[in-house]
Every structure is written in C-alpha cells, then in structure tokens.
Amino acid sequence: MAPALIIACGALARELTVVIAANGWQHVQVQCLPADLHNRPEKIPDAVREKIRAARARFGRILVAYADCGTGGLLDRVLEEEGVERLPGAHCYEFYAGSPTFAALADAEPGSFYLTDFLVRHFERLVIRELGIERHPELASQYFGNYRRLVYLAQHEDAQLQEQAWQAAARLGLAFEYRFTGYGDLERAVVRFHRDAEGGPVTEQASWQK
C-alpha cells in the first residue's frame, strides 16, 4: 500500500496512534508539530506548510490533523494552496464533542473553558506556566475573568484525569462540568482519510472503545 501521512498537532498524537494501531494501518504514519503552537496560532499555517512540502514526495496522501485552531482562516488558505484537507471544525473541542453537542454547550454558556485529556495531563505546563500564571498568579483573573465554567471533554473514562480536571477548575475559580466524548469526529475523519487513500477495511469498533 502507498504510504499515507497525518500531520498532526501534538495534542492529538496519543489518540491518532490508538486509532491507527486499532485498525492495523501500518502504512499510515503520524508526524506531529508541538502542541504549544496553540498558544501562538499565527505560527501554525507556516509550520504546517513546511511539513507538507517536506513530506509530499514520500507520501501518496496527506491529512492535516488540525482544526482552524485560532488561525482565523489562514490555515485553510495554506491547505487550499497545497491541496490538502484538514479535520472538520474550528478547534479540537468541536470535533471531539461533535458540532451539534459543542454548539449546544456554547449556547448554554458562552463563557466556557474547555479541556481535553491531553490538556488535563499538561494543564500545568500549557496553561499555568505558558501563560505566566505560575510567576504572576494575578494573571489568572485577567485570562479567565470572563469564563464561568470549565468543561472537560474526556476521550477516556479515567477517574484520575477527571479529578485533575476538577482541580484545574477549582484553581481557576470556575464551575466544573464533565462530558465523555470518546474520539468523536476525530476517528471518523481518520477513517474517511484511510478509505480515500487506500479503500482498505476498517475495524467496526476500535480497541479503545471496548
């Protein structure tokens, strides 16, 4: 089979690896960009373009495992120029939850701050340290003063991660809500990518769901 590539945000590496391994797609590879680019979204489009151009000669098909991710349409412009598709939605919260569920969450409380499994695991580094809250605790109220709740969109049912997410909400002074989403549209998009690339068989239920 011709090799296929998924260029991914580092925040999705674990989930993508699970989906690929569960389906036995040995010809599908993942290359990740640093997850902390989300704190500097203006750098994402050029970083993705560089990855695409470096990989094009080696791979028959490429998928970009990013949503818009705060690039304001600039990533889509790059992908249109390069002829590559990306995951659906504005950000990973939307494709994990699914667009209808995410829209309902946003309508119910626009002042919602979202975490995924990855962001719970790396909350201290990506939120507290990257935003300077560790050095200047007063910044927390400036960054999160307009938020009312923290919504944890969980990919796995893990009591320890749920407790960590609750503690993160308490630290930011936000109400806490838990939603189990599984992999949502992420898995569906990867399955479609595989079918388009190779037309091979797809496992009906991935191992992480069993």
PDB file of C-alpha atoms in Angstrom:
ATOM      1  CA  MET A   1       0.000   0.000   0.000  1.00  0.00           C
ATOM      2  CA  ALA A   2       1.173   3.537  -0.698  1.00  0.00           C
ATOM      3  CA  PRO A   3       2.261   5.316   2.482  1.00  0.00           C
ATOM      4  CA  ALA A   4      -0.092   7.977   3.834  1.00  0.00           C
ATOM      5  CA  LEU A   5       0.741  10.732   6.316  1.00  0.00           C
ATOM      6  CA  ILE A   6      -1.190  12.551   9.021  1.00  0.00           C
ATOM      7  CA  ILE A   7       0.433  15.846  10.022  1.00  0.00           C
ATOM      8  CA  ALA A   8      -0.929  16.414  13.494  1.00  0.00           C
ATOM      9  CA  CYS A   9      -1.000  18.728  16.446  1.00  0.00           C
ATOM     10  CA  GLY A  10       0.987  17.106  19.234  1.00  0.00           C
ATOM     11  CA  ALA A  11      -2.154  17.228  21.394  1.00  0.00           C
ATOM     12  CA  LEU A  12      -3.688  14.520  19.171  1.00  0.00           C
ATOM     13  CA  ALA A  13      -0.705  12.174  18.949  1.00  0.00           C
ATOM     14  CA  ARG A  14      -1.915   9.630  21.510  1.00  0.00           C
ATOM     15  CA  GLU A  15      -5.432   9.365  20.086  1.00  0.00           C
ATOM     16  CA  LEU A  16      -4.272   9.140  16.477  1.00  0.00           C
ATOM     17  CA  THR A  17      -1.783   6.413  17.354  1.00  0.00           C
ATOM     18  CA  VAL A  18      -4.527   4.402  19.068  1.00  0.00           C
ATOM     19  CA  VAL A  19      -6.893   4.670  16.081  1.00  0.00           C
ATOM     20  CA  ILE A  20      -4.175   3.692  13.594  1.00  0.00           C
ATOM     21  CA  ALA A  21      -2.950   0.752  15.712  1.00  0.00           C
ATOM     22  CA  ALA A  22      -6.511  -0.491  16.378  1.00  0.00           C
ATOM     23  CA  ASN A  23      -7.149  -0.695  12.635  1.00  0.00           C
ATOM     24  CA  GLY A  24      -3.758  -2.174  11.750  1.00  0.00           C
ATOM     25  CA  TRP A  25      -2.842   0.583   9.293  1.00  0.00           C
ATOM     26  CA  GLN A  26       0.904   0.045   9.147  1.00  0.00           C
ATOM     27  CA  HIS A  27       1.204   2.257   6.065  1.00  0.00           C
ATOM     28  CA  VAL A  28      -0.265   5.319   7.834  1.00  0.00           C
ATOM     29  CA  GLN A  29       2.295   7.469   9.631  1.00  0.00           C
ATOM     30  CA  VAL A  30       1.876  10.415  12.004  1.00  0.00           C
ATOM     31  CA  GLN A  31       4.209  13.396  12.245  1.00  0.00           C
ATOM     32  CA  CYS A  32       3.461  15.920  14.986  1.00  0.00           C
ATOM     33  CA  LEU A  33       4.054  19.604  15.474  1.00  0.00           C
ATOM     34  CA  PRO A  34       4.478  20.938  19.036  1.00  0.00           C
ATOM     35  CA  ALA A  35       1.188  21.259  20.925  1.00  0.00           C
ATOM     36  CA  ASP A  36       2.264  24.590  22.405  1.00  0.00           C
ATOM     37  CA  LEU A  37       1.833  26.188  18.969  1.00  0.00           C
ATOM     38  CA  HIS A  38      -1.765  26.651  20.115  1.00  0.00           C
ATOM     39  CA  ASN A  39      -0.519  29.496  22.282  1.00  0.00           C
ATOM     40  CA  ARG A  40       0.927  31.056  19.094  1.00  0.00           C
ATOM     41  CA  PRO A  41      -1.615  30.129  16.405  1.00  0.00           C
ATOM     42  CA  GLU A  42      -0.189  32.592  13.904  1.00  0.00           C
ATOM     43  CA  LYS A  43       2.761  30.189  13.535  1.00  0.00           C
ATOM     44  CA  ILE A  44       0.640  27.136  12.732  1.00  0.00           C
ATOM     45  CA  PRO A  45      -0.003  27.762   8.987  1.00  0.00           C
ATOM     46  CA  ASP A  46       3.659  28.150   8.013  1.00  0.00           C
ATOM     47  CA  ALA A  47       4.697  25.213  10.204  1.00  0.00           C
ATOM     48  CA  VAL A  48       2.077  23.002   8.548  1.00  0.00           C
ATOM     49  CA  ARG A  49       3.071  24.168   5.064  1.00  0.00           C
ATOM     50  CA  GLU A  50       6.713  23.309   5.763  1.00  0.00           C
ATOM     51  CA  LYS A  51       5.723  19.800   6.906  1.00  0.00           C
ATOM     52  CA  ILE A  52       3.538  19.245   3.833  1.00  0.00           C
ATOM     53  CA  ARG A  53       6.240  20.271   1.383  1.00  0.00           C
ATOM     54  CA  ALA A  54       8.885  18.181   3.135  1.00  0.00           C
ATOM     55  CA  ALA A  55       6.635  15.109   3.043  1.00  0.00           C
ATOM     56  CA  ARG A  56       4.932  15.360  -0.338  1.00  0.00           C
ATOM     57  CA  ALA A  57       7.489  13.323  -2.297  1.00  0.00           C
ATOM     58  CA  ARG A  58       7.268  10.395   0.133  1.00  0.00           C
ATOM     59  CA  PHE A  59       3.519  10.057   0.717  1.00  0.00           C
ATOM     60  CA  GLY A  60       0.645   9.406  -1.644  1.00  0.00           C
ATOM     61  CA  ARG A  61      -1.886  11.227   0.513  1.00  0.00           C
ATOM     62  CA  ILE A  62      -1.669  13.709   3.393  1.00  0.00           C
ATOM     63  CA  LEU A  63      -4.228  14.726   6.035  1.00  0.00           C
ATOM     64  CA  VAL A  64      -3.685  17.659   8.404  1.00  0.00           C
ATOM     65  CA  ALA A  65      -4.964  16.805  11.873  1.00  0.00           C
ATOM     66  CA  TYR A  66      -5.705  20.365  12.925  1.00  0.00           C
ATOM     67  CA  ALA A  67      -8.940  22.278  13.026  1.00  0.00           C
ATOM     68  CA  ASP A  68      -8.734  26.034  12.373  1.00  0.00           C
ATOM     69  CA  CYS A  69      -7.165  26.312  15.847  1.00  0.00           C
ATOM     70  CA  GLY A  70      -7.296  30.085  16.111  1.00  0.00           C
ATOM     71  CA  THR A  71      -5.567  30.819  12.804  1.00  0.00           C
ATOM     72  CA  GLY A  72      -8.502  32.891  11.563  1.00  0.00           C
ATOM     73  CA  GLY A  73      -8.735  31.041   8.262  1.00  0.00           C
ATOM     74  CA  LEU A  74      -5.031  31.303   7.452  1.00  0.00           C
ATOM     75  CA  LEU A  75      -4.512  27.555   7.832  1.00  0.00           C
ATOM     76  CA  ASP A  76      -7.344  26.883   5.389  1.00  0.00           C
ATOM     77  CA  ARG A  77      -5.725  29.230   2.900  1.00  0.00           C
ATOM     78  CA  VAL A  78      -2.453  27.300   3.134  1.00  0.00           C
ATOM     79  CA  LEU A  79      -4.233  23.958   2.756  1.00  0.00           C
ATOM     80  CA  GLU A  80      -6.173  25.160  -0.271  1.00  0.00           C
ATOM     81  CA  GLU A  81      -2.917  26.222  -1.900  1.00  0.00           C
ATOM     82  CA  GLU A  82      -1.286  22.887  -1.052  1.00  0.00           C
ATOM     83  CA  GLY A  83      -4.311  20.755  -1.979  1.00  0.00           C
ATOM     84  CA  VAL A  84      -4.568  19.080   1.440  1.00  0.00           C
ATOM     85  CA  GLU A  85      -7.623  18.606   3.667  1.00  0.00           C
ATOM     86  CA  ARG A  86      -7.862  19.022   7.426  1.00  0.00           C
ATOM     87  CA  LEU A  87     -10.106  17.871  10.247  1.00  0.00           C
ATOM     88  CA  PRO A  88     -13.556  19.484  10.474  1.00  0.00           C
ATOM     89  CA  GLY A  89     -14.403  22.288  12.891  1.00  0.00           C
ATOM     90  CA  ALA A  90     -12.902  25.345  14.495  1.00  0.00           C
ATOM     91  CA  HIS A  91     -10.852  23.500  17.133  1.00  0.00           C
ATOM     92  CA  CYS A  92     -10.326  20.081  18.685  1.00  0.00           C
ATOM     93  CA  TYR A  93     -13.109  20.654  21.217  1.00  0.00           C
ATOM     94  CA  GLU A  94     -15.624  20.774  18.386  1.00  0.00           C
ATOM     95  CA  PHE A  95     -14.545  17.602  16.623  1.00  0.00           C
ATOM     96  CA  TYR A  96     -14.248  15.656  19.886  1.00  0.00           C
ATOM     97  CA  ALA A  97     -17.706  16.733  21.084  1.00  0.00           C
ATOM     98  CA  GLY A  98     -19.293  16.793  17.622  1.00  0.00           C
ATOM     99  CA  SER A  99     -20.575  20.038  16.149  1.00  0.00           C
ATOM    100  CA  PRO A 100     -24.197  19.799  17.442  1.00  0.00           C
ATOM    101  CA  THR A 101     -23.141  18.998  21.017  1.00  0.00           C
ATOM    102  CA  PHE A 102     -20.439  21.639  21.030  1.00  0.00           C
ATOM    103  CA  ALA A 103     -22.857  24.270  19.702  1.00  0.00           C
ATOM    104  CA  ALA A 104     -25.312  23.375  22.463  1.00  0.00           C
ATOM    105  CA  LEU A 105     -22.578  23.690  25.100  1.00  0.00           C
ATOM    106  CA  ALA A 106     -21.517  27.075  23.742  1.00  0.00           C
ATOM    107  CA  ASP A 107     -25.104  28.334  23.572  1.00  0.00           C
ATOM    108  CA  ALA A 108     -25.825  27.203  27.126  1.00  0.00           C
ATOM    109  CA  GLU A 109     -22.756  29.002  28.497  1.00  0.00           C
ATOM    110  CA  PRO A 110     -20.614  31.106  26.146  1.00  0.00           C
ATOM    111  CA  GLY A 111     -18.130  31.633  28.971  1.00  0.00           C
ATOM    112  CA  SER A 112     -16.841  28.063  28.885  1.00  0.00           C
ATOM    113  CA  PHE A 113     -13.204  26.999  29.009  1.00  0.00           C
ATOM    114  CA  TYR A 114     -12.584  23.515  27.581  1.00  0.00           C
ATOM    115  CA  LEU A 115     -10.081  20.806  28.392  1.00  0.00           C
ATOM    116  CA  THR A 116      -9.347  17.506  26.650  1.00  0.00           C
ATOM    117  CA  ASP A 117      -7.423  14.532  28.043  1.00  0.00           C
ATOM    118  CA  PHE A 118      -4.196  15.992  26.671  1.00  0.00           C
ATOM    119  CA  LEU A 119      -4.827  19.416  28.164  1.00  0.00           C
ATOM    120  CA  VAL A 120      -5.686  17.925  31.542  1.00  0.00           C
ATOM    121  CA  ARG A 121      -2.430  15.973  31.549  1.00  0.00           C
ATOM    122  CA  HIS A 122      -0.439  19.066  30.568  1.00  0.00           C
ATOM    123  CA  PHE A 123      -2.505  21.763  32.275  1.00  0.00           C
ATOM    124  CA  GLU A 124       0.357  22.919  34.478  1.00  0.00           C
ATOM    125  CA  ARG A 125       2.754  23.384  31.556  1.00  0.00           C
ATOM    126  CA  LEU A 126       0.447  24.644  28.796  1.00  0.00           C
ATOM    127  CA  VAL A 127      -1.866  26.813  30.875  1.00  0.00           C
ATOM    128  CA  ILE A 128      -0.235  27.750  34.158  1.00  0.00           C
ATOM    129  CA  ARG A 129       3.384  28.085  33.024  1.00  0.00           C
ATOM    130  CA  GLU A 130       2.930  29.053  29.348  1.00  0.00           C
ATOM    131  CA  LEU A 131       0.502  31.849  30.254  1.00  0.00           C
ATOM    132  CA  GLY A 132       2.776  33.114  33.041  1.00  0.00           C
ATOM    133  CA  ILE A 133       0.306  32.366  35.843  1.00  0.00           C
ATOM    134  CA  GLU A 134       2.921  30.417  37.782  1.00  0.00           C
ATOM    135  CA  ARG A 135       5.067  33.556  38.097  1.00  0.00           C
ATOM    136  CA  HIS A 136       2.205  36.054  38.248  1.00  0.00           C
ATOM    137  CA  PRO A 137      -0.920  34.489  39.819  1.00  0.00           C
ATOM    138  CA  GLU A 138      -2.850  37.710  39.284  1.00  0.00           C
ATOM    139  CA  LEU A 139      -2.897  36.945  35.554  1.00  0.00           C
ATOM    140  CA  ALA A 140      -5.418  34.143  36.162  1.00  0.00           C
ATOM    141  CA  SER A 141      -8.220  36.626  36.725  1.00  0.00           C
ATOM    142  CA  GLN A 142      -7.236  38.554  33.600  1.00  0.00           C
ATOM    143  CA  TYR A 143      -7.215  35.463  31.385  1.00  0.00           C
ATOM    144  CA  PHE A 144     -10.240  33.740  32.889  1.00  0.00           C
ATOM    145  CA  GLY A 145     -12.308  36.560  34.374  1.00  0.00           C
ATOM    146  CA  ASN A 146     -14.957  36.251  31.663  1.00  0.00           C
ATOM    147  CA  TYR A 147     -15.273  32.481  31.960  1.00  0.00           C
ATOM    148  CA  ARG A 148     -17.928  30.846  34.133  1.00  0.00           C
ATOM    149  CA  ARG A 149     -17.244  27.122  33.810  1.00  0.00           C
ATOM    150  CA  LEU A 150     -14.629  24.593  32.797  1.00  0.00           C
ATOM    151  CA  VAL A 151     -15.910  21.748  30.591  1.00  0.00           C
ATOM    152  CA  TYR A 152     -13.795  18.614  30.487  1.00  0.00           C
ATOM    153  CA  LEU A 153     -14.395  16.779  27.206  1.00  0.00           C
ATOM    154  CA  ALA A 154     -12.976  13.358  28.057  1.00  0.00           C
ATOM    155  CA  GLN A 155     -11.652  10.921  25.468  1.00  0.00           C
ATOM    156  CA  HIS A 156     -11.230   8.154  28.062  1.00  0.00           C
ATOM    157  CA  GLU A 157     -13.147   7.444  31.261  1.00  0.00           C
ATOM    158  CA  ASP A 158     -10.331   7.977  33.735  1.00  0.00           C
ATOM    159  CA  ALA A 159     -11.084   8.869  37.357  1.00  0.00           C
ATOM    160  CA  GLN A 160      -7.633  10.369  37.908  1.00  0.00           C
ATOM    161  CA  LEU A 161      -7.905  12.695  34.918  1.00  0.00           C
ATOM    162  CA  GLN A 162     -11.404  13.691  35.992  1.00  0.00           C
ATOM    163  CA  GLU A 163     -10.083  14.612  39.436  1.00  0.00           C
ATOM    164  CA  GLN A 164      -7.237  16.624  37.859  1.00  0.00           C
ATOM    165  CA  ALA A 165      -9.730  18.471  35.663  1.00  0.00           C
ATOM    166  CA  TRP A 166     -11.887  19.265  38.692  1.00  0.00           C
ATOM    167  CA  GLN A 167      -8.815  20.621  40.487  1.00  0.00           C
ATOM    168  CA  ALA A 168      -7.982  22.772  37.440  1.00  0.00           C
ATOM    169  CA  ALA A 169     -11.494  24.243  37.530  1.00  0.00           C
ATOM    170  CA  ALA A 170     -11.176  24.964  41.236  1.00  0.00           C
ATOM    171  CA  ARG A 171      -7.804  26.606  40.713  1.00  0.00           C
ATOM    172  CA  LEU A 172      -9.304  28.939  38.097  1.00  0.00           C
ATOM    173  CA  GLY A 173     -12.427  29.591  40.169  1.00  0.00           C
ATOM    174  CA  LEU A 174     -14.747  28.035  37.582  1.00  0.00           C
ATOM    175  CA  ALA A 175     -17.708  25.691  37.821  1.00  0.00           C
ATOM    176  CA  PHE A 176     -16.911  22.196  36.597  1.00  0.00           C
ATOM    177  CA  GLU A 177     -18.713  20.052  34.014  1.00  0.00           C
ATOM    178  CA  TYR A 178     -17.704  16.627  32.747  1.00  0.00           C
ATOM    179  CA  ARG A 179     -18.629  15.234  29.310  1.00  0.00           C
ATOM    180  CA  PHE A 180     -17.385  11.914  27.965  1.00  0.00           C
ATOM    181  CA  THR A 181     -16.968  12.306  24.182  1.00  0.00           C
ATOM    182  CA  GLY A 182     -14.673   9.482  23.136  1.00  0.00           C
ATOM    183  CA  TYR A 183     -12.826  10.359  19.936  1.00  0.00           C
ATOM    184  CA  GLY A 184     -15.879  11.873  18.232  1.00  0.00           C
ATOM    185  CA  ASP A 185     -15.285  13.204  14.730  1.00  0.00           C
ATOM    186  CA  LEU A 186     -11.526  12.652  15.034  1.00  0.00           C
ATOM    187  CA  GLU A 187     -11.834   8.917  14.467  1.00  0.00           C
ATOM    188  CA  ARG A 188     -14.468   9.349  11.766  1.00  0.00           C
ATOM    189  CA  ALA A 189     -12.234  11.787   9.867  1.00  0.00           C
ATOM    190  CA  VAL A 190      -9.241   9.436  10.070  1.00  0.00           C
ATOM    191  CA  VAL A 191     -11.383   6.523   8.862  1.00  0.00           C
ATOM    192  CA  ARG A 192     -12.554   8.571   5.863  1.00  0.00           C
ATOM    193  CA  PHE A 193      -8.939   9.542   5.145  1.00  0.00           C
ATOM    194  CA  HIS A 194      -7.900   5.894   5.145  1.00  0.00           C
ATOM    195  CA  ARG A 195     -10.765   4.877   2.892  1.00  0.00           C
ATOM    196  CA  ASP A 196      -9.950   7.641   0.421  1.00  0.00           C
ATOM    197  CA  ALA A 197      -6.251   6.790   0.483  1.00  0.00           C
ATOM    198  CA  GLU A 198      -6.429   3.019   0.197  1.00  0.00           C
ATOM    199  CA  GLY A 199     -10.003   1.749   0.292  1.00  0.00           C
ATOM    200  CA  GLY A 200      -8.926  -0.806   2.883  1.00  0.00           C
ATOM    201  CA  PRO A 201     -11.049  -2.495   5.568  1.00  0.00           C
ATOM    202  CA  VAL A 202     -11.919  -0.584   8.733  1.00  0.00           C
ATOM    203  CA  THR A 203     -12.393  -2.065  12.177  1.00  0.00           C
ATOM    204  CA  GLU A 204     -16.017  -1.565  13.219  1.00  0.00           C
ATOM    205  CA  GLN A 205     -15.137  -0.861  16.841  1.00  0.00           C
ATOM    206  CA  ALA A 206     -11.680   0.374  17.722  1.00  0.00           C
ATOM    207  CA  SER A 207      -9.877  -1.198  20.673  1.00  0.00           C
ATOM    208  CA  TRP A 208     -10.124   1.918  22.825  1.00  0.00           C
ATOM    209  CA  GLN A 209     -13.935   1.608  22.776  1.00  0.00           C
ATOM    210  CA  LYS A 210     -14.067  -1.984  24.029  1.00  0.00           C
TER     211      LYS A 210
END
